[in-house]
Coordinates of C-alpha atoms in Angstrom, one line a residue:
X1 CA -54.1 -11.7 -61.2
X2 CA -50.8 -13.4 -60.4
X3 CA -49.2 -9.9 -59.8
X4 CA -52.0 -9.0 -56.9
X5 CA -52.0 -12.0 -55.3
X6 CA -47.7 -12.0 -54.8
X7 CA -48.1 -8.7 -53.4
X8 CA -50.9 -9.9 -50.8
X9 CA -48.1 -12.8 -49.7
X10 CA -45.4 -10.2 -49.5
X11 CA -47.4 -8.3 -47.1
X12 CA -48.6 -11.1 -45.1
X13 CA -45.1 -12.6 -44.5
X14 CA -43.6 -9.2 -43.2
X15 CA -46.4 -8.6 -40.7
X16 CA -45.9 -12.1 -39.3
X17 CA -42.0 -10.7 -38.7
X18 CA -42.5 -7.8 -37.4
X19 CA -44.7 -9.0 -34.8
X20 CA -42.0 -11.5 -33.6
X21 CA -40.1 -8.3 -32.1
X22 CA -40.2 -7.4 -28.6
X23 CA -38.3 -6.4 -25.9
X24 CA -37.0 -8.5 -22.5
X25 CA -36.2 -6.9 -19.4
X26 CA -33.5 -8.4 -16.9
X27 CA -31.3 -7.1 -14.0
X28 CA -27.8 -6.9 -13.4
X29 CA -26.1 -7.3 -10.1
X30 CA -22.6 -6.3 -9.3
X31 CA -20.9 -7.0 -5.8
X32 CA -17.8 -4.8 -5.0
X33 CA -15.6 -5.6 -2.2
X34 CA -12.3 -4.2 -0.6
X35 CA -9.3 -6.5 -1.5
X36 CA -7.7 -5.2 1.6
X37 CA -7.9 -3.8 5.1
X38 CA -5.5 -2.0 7.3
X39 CA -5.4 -4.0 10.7
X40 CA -3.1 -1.9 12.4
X41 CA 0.6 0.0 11.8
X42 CA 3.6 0.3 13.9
X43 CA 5.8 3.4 14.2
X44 CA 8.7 3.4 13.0
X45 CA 11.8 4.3 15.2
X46 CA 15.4 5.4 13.9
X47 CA 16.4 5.0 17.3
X48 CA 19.8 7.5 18.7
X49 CA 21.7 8.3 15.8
X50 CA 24.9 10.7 15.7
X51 CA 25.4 13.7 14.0
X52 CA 27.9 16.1 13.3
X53 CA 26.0 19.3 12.1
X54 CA 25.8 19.2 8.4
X55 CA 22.9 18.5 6.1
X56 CA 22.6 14.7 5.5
X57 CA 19.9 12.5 3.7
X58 CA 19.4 9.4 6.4
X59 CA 17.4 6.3 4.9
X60 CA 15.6 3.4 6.6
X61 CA 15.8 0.9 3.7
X62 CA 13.5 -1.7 4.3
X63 CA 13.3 -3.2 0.6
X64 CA 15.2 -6.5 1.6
X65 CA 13.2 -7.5 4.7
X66 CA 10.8 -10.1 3.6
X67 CA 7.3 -9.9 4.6
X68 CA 5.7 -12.9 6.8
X69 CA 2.0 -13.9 6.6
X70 CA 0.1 -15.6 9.5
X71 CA -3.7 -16.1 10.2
X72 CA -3.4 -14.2 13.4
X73 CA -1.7 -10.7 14.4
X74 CA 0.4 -11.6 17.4
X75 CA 2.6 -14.2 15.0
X76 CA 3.4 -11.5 12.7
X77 CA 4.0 -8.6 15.3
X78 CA 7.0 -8.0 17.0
X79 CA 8.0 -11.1 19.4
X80 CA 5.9 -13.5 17.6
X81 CA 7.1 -16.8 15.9
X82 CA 6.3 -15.4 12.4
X83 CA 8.0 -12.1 13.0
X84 CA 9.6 -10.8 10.1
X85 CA 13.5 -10.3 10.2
X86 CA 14.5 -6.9 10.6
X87 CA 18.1 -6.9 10.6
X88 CA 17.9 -7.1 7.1
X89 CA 17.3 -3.9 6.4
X90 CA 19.3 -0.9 6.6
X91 CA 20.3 2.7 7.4
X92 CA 21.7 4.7 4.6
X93 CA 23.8 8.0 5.5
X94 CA 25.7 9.4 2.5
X95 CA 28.5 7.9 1.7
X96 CA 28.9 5.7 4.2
X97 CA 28.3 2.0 4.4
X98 CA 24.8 0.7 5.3
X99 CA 24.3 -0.9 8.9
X100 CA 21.7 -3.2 9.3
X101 CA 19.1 -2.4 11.6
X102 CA 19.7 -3.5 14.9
X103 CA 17.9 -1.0 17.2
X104 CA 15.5 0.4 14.7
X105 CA 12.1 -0.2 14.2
X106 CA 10.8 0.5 10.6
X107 CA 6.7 1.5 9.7
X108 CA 4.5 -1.9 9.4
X109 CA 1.6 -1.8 8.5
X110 CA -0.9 -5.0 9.2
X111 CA -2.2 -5.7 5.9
X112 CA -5.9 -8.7 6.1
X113 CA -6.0 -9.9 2.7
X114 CA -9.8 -10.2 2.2
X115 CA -8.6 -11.1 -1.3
X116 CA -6.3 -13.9 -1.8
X117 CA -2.9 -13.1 -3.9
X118 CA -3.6 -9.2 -3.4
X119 CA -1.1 -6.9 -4.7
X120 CA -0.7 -3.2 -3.7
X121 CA 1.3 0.0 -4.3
X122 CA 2.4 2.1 -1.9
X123 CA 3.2 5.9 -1.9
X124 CA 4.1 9.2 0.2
X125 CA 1.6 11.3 1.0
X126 CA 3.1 15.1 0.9
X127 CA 5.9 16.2 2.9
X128 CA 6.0 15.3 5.9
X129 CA 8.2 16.9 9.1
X130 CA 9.5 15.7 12.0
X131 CA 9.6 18.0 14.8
X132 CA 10.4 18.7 18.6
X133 CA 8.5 19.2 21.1
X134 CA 10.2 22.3 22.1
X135 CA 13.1 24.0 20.5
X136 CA 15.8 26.3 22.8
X137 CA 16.8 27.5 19.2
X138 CA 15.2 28.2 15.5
X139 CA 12.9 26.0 14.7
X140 CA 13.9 23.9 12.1
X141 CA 12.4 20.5 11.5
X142 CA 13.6 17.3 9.6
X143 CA 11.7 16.3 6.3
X144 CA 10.6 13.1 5.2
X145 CA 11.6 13.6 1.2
X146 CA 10.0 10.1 0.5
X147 CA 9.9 6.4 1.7
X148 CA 11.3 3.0 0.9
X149 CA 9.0 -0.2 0.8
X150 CA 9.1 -4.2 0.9
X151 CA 6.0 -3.8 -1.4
X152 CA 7.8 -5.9 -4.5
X153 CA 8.2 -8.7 -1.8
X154 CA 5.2 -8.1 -0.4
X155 CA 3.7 -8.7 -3.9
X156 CA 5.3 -11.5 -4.5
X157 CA 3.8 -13.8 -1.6
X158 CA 0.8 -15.8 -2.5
X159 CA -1.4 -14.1 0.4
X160 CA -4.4 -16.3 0.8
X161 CA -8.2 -14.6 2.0
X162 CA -8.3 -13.5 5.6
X163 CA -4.8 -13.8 6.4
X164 CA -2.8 -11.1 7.9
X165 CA 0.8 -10.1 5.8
X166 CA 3.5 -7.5 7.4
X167 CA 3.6 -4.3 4.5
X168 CA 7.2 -2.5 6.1
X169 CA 7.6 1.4 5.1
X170 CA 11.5 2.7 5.7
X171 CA 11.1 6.8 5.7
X172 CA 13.8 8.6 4.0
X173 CA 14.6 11.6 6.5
X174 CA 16.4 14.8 5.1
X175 CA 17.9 16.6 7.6
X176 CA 18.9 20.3 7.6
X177 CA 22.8 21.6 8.5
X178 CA 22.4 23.1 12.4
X179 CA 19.7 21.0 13.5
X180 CA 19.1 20.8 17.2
X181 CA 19.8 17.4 19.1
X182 CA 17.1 15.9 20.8
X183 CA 13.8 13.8 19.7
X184 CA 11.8 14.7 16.5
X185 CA 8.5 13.2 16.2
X186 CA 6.0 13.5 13.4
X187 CA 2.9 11.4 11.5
X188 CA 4.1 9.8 8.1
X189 CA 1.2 9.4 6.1
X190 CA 1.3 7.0 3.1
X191 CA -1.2 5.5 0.4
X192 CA -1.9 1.9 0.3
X193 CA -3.8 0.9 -3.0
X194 CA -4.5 -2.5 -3.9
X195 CA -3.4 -2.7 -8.1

C-alpha cells in the first residue's frame, strides 16, 4: 500500500511542474543611425606646376595639416577664422625637396559628426584620370595612382555631435613622359567610412 500511494505523489508533483511552463512574448527595437554626413567637398587644385617631359609621380601630401572643427561651415571653409592651415602640407616630385603648399588647394571634404568622437577611413576609389579638354596631340591623360589623407589627425580630434570637422584628401598624380601642357581636369572619387 505504501508503494502505490509514493507513486500517486510522484505523479502529482511532476504535473504541478510541468504546468508552470509557458512561453512570454516581447519585442525588440533597434535604432540605426549614420555616424556621419558629407556636407560638402572642395576640389582640389595643384595649381601651375613645371615640367620637363619625363614620367614623374607628383604628390599632394596633406598628412601634416591638422583638421579644424567648428559648429558652422563658413569657420571651417576657406577664409574663415577656423580655417585649417594649408601651408603645412606639401608637394612631392621625385627626388626633390617637398614645398609646402602655397598656391595649392588640396580635396576637403566637410565632414557633420552626427556622432560625437567619430572616426573614419578613407580610400581611393579605382583609377582615376585627369584629362584635357582638347588635345592637339595623342591623348594621354595623367593618373591618380592613389591619395594621401589627414585621416590619423582627423581621428584623433574629439569631434562632438553636430559639429562640422575639415577631412583633407592630397591626390597622388602619376604623370606619363610626353605629356601635353595645358589644364587636366578629372573627378577623384574616394570612400569615406566611419570605423
Amino acid at each position: 500500500m505504501k508503494k502505490i500511494i509514493l507513486l500517486l505523489t510522484c505523479a502529482v508533483l511532476l504535473c504541478a511542474n510541468m504546468a508552470f511552463a509557458e512561453n512570454a512574448n516581447f519585442q525588440a527595437t533597434i535604432t540605426l543611425a549614420q555616424p556621419f554626413s558629407i556636407d560638402s567637398t572642395a576640389n582640389a587644385d595643384f595649381g601651375t606646376l613645371y615640367t620637363t617631359g619625363t614620367a614623374e609621380t607628383i604628390t599632394m601630401n596633406v598628412v601634416p595639416i591638422v583638421p579644424v572643427t567648428d559648429t558652422t561651415l563658413v569657420l571651417v571653409s576657406p577664409g574663415g577664422a577656423s580655417e585649417p592651415t594649408l601651408t603645412t602640407g606639401q608637394i612631392i616630385r621625385g627626388t626633390s625637396a617637398p614645398e609646402a603648399i602655397v598656391a595649392q588647394t588640396p580635396g576637403i571634404i566637410y565632414i557633420v559628426a552626427t556622432q560625437a568622437n567619430v572616426d573614419l577611413a578613407v580610400s581611393l576609389v579605382g583609377t582615376p584620370s585627369l584629362g584635357k579638354g582638347f588635345y592637339s596631340g595623342t591623348a594621354t591623360p595623367i593618373t591618380v595612382s592613389g591619395i594621401t589623407t589627414n585621416v590619423t589627425a582627423f581621428n584623433s580630434l574629439a569631434i562632438p555631435a553636430s559639429q562640422f570637422a575639415t577631412l583633407m584628401v592630397g591626390p597622388v598624380l602619376s604623370v606619363p613622359a610626353g605629356v601635353e601642357t595645358g589644364t587636366y581636369t578629372g573627378t577623384v572619387t574616394v570612400d569615406v567610412t566611419a570605423i
